[in-house]
PDB file of C-alpha atoms in Angstrom:
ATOM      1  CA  UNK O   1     -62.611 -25.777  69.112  1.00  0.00           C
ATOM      2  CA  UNK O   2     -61.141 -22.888  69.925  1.00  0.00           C
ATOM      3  CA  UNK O   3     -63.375 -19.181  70.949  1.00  0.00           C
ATOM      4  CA  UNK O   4     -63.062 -16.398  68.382  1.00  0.00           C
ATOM      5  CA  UNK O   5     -60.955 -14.365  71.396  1.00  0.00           C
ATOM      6  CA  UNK O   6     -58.649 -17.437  71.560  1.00  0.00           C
ATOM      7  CA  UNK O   7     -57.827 -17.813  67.945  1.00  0.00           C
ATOM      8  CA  UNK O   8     -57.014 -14.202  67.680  1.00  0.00           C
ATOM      9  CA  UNK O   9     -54.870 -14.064  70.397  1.00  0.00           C
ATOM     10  CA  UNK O  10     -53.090 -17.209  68.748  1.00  0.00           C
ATOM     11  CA  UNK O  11     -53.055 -15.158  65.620  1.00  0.00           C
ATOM     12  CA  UNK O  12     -52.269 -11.440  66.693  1.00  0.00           C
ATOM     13  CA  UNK O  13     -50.525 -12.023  70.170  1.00  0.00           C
ATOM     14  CA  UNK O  14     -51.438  -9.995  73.240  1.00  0.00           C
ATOM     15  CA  UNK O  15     -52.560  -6.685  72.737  1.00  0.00           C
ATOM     16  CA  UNK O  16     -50.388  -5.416  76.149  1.00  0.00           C
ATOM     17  CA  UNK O  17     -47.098  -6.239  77.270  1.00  0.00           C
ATOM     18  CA  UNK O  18     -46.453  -6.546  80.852  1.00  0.00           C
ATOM     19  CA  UNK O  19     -43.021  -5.657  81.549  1.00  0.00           C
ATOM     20  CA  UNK O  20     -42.951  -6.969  84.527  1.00  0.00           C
ATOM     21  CA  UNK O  21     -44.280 -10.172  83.664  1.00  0.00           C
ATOM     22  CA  UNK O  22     -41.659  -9.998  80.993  1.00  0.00           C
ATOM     23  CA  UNK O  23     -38.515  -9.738  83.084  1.00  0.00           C
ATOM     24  CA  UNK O  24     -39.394 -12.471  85.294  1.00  0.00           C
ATOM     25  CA  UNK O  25     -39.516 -15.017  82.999  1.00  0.00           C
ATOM     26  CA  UNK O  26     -36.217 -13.713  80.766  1.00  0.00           C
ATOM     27  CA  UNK O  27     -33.291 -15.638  80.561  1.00  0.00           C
ATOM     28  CA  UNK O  28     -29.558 -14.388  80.355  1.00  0.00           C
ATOM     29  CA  UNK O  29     -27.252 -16.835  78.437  1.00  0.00           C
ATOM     30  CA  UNK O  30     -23.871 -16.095  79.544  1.00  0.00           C
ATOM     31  CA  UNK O  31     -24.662 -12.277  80.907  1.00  0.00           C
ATOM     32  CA  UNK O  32     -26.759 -10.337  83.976  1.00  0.00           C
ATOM     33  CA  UNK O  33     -29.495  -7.932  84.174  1.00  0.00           C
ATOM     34  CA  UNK O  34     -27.256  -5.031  84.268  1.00  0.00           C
ATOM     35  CA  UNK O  35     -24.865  -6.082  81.798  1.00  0.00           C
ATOM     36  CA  UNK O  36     -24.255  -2.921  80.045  1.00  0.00           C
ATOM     37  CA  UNK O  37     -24.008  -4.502  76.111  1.00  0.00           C
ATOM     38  CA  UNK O  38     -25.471  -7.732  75.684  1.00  0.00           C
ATOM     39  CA  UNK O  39     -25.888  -6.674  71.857  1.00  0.00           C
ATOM     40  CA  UNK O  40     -23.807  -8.714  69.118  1.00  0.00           C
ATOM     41  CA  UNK O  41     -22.988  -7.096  66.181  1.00  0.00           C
ATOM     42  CA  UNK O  42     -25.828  -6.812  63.600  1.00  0.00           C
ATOM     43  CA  UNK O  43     -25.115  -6.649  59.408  1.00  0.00           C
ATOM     44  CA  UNK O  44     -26.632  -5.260  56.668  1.00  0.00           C
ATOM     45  CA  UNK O  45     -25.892  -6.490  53.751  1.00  0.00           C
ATOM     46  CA  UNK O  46     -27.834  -4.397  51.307  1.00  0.00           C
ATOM     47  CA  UNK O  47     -26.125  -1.106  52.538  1.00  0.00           C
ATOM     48  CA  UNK O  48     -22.532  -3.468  53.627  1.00  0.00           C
ATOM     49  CA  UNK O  49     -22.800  -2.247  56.933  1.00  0.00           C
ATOM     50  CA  UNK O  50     -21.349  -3.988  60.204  1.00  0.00           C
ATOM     51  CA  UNK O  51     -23.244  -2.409  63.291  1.00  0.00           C
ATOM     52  CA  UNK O  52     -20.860  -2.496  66.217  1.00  0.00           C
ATOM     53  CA  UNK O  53     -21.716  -1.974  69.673  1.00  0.00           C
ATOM     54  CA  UNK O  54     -19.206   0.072  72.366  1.00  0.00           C
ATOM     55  CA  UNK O  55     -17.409  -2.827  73.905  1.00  0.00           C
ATOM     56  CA  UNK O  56     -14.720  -1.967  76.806  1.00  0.00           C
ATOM     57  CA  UNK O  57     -12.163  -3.776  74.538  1.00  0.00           C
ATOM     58  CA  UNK O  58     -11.387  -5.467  71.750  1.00  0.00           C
ATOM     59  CA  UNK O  59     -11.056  -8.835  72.872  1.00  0.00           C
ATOM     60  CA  UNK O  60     -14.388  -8.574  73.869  1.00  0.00           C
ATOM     61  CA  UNK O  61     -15.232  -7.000  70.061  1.00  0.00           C
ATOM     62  CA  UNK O  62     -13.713 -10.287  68.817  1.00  0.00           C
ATOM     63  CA  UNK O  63     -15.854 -12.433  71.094  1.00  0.00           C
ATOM     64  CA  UNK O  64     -19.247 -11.175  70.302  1.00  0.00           C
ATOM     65  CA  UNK O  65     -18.329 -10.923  66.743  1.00  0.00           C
ATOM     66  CA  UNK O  66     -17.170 -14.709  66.450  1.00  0.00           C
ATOM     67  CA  UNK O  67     -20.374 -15.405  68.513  1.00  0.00           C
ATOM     68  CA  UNK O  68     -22.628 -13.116  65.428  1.00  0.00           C
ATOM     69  CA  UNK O  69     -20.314 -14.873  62.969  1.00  0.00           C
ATOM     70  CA  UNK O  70     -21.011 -18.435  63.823  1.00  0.00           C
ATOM     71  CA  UNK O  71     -24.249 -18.508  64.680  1.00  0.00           C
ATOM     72  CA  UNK O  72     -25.327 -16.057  61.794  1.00  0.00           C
ATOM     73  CA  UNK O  73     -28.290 -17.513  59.429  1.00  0.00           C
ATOM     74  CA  UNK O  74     -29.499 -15.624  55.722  1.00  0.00           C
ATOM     75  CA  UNK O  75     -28.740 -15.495  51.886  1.00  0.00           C
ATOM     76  CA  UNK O  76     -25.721 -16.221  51.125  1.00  0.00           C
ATOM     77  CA  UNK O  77     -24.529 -18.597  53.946  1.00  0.00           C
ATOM     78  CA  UNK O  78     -23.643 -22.224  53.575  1.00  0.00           C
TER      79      UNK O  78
END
C-alpha cells in the first residue's frame, strides 16, 4: 500500500522542479545544449496556423518540417 504523500505525488507530480536535477538527466536527440532552435514547427488547426521557428536556412526549414510532418499525431491523420 502506498502512504497518502506517495499517492499524491503519483497523482499531482512534484510540487518543485529542480532545474538542475532536470538538465542532468535530459537527452538531446540529434542536437546540443546550446543549439540555438531545437523547436519543430507547431500547427494549429483551429486558427490554420503553421508556427515557424527562425532557422539559418531553408534547408534546415524543410528538415524540421518533414521531421513535424512525419511524426505528427491528431484528428484528422491517417
Amino acid at each position: 500500500m502506498l502512504r497518502p504523500e506517495e499517492v499524491e505525488m503519483l497523482v499531482c507530480g512534484c510540487p518543485t522542479l529542480d532545474m538542475d536535477e532536470l538538465r542532468k538527466v535530459t537527452v538531446y536527440d540529434g542536437f546540443h545544449e546550446e543549439e540555438p532552435i531545437i523547436k519543430l514547427p507547431i500547427s494549429h488547426t483551429c486558427f490554420n496556423q503553421l508556427v515557424l521557428p527562425r532557422y539559418k536556412n531553408r534547408d534546415i526549414l524543410r528538415e524540421k518540417l518533414t521531421i513535424a510532418i512525419s511524426n505528427a499525431e491528431g484528428f484528422g491523420l491517417e
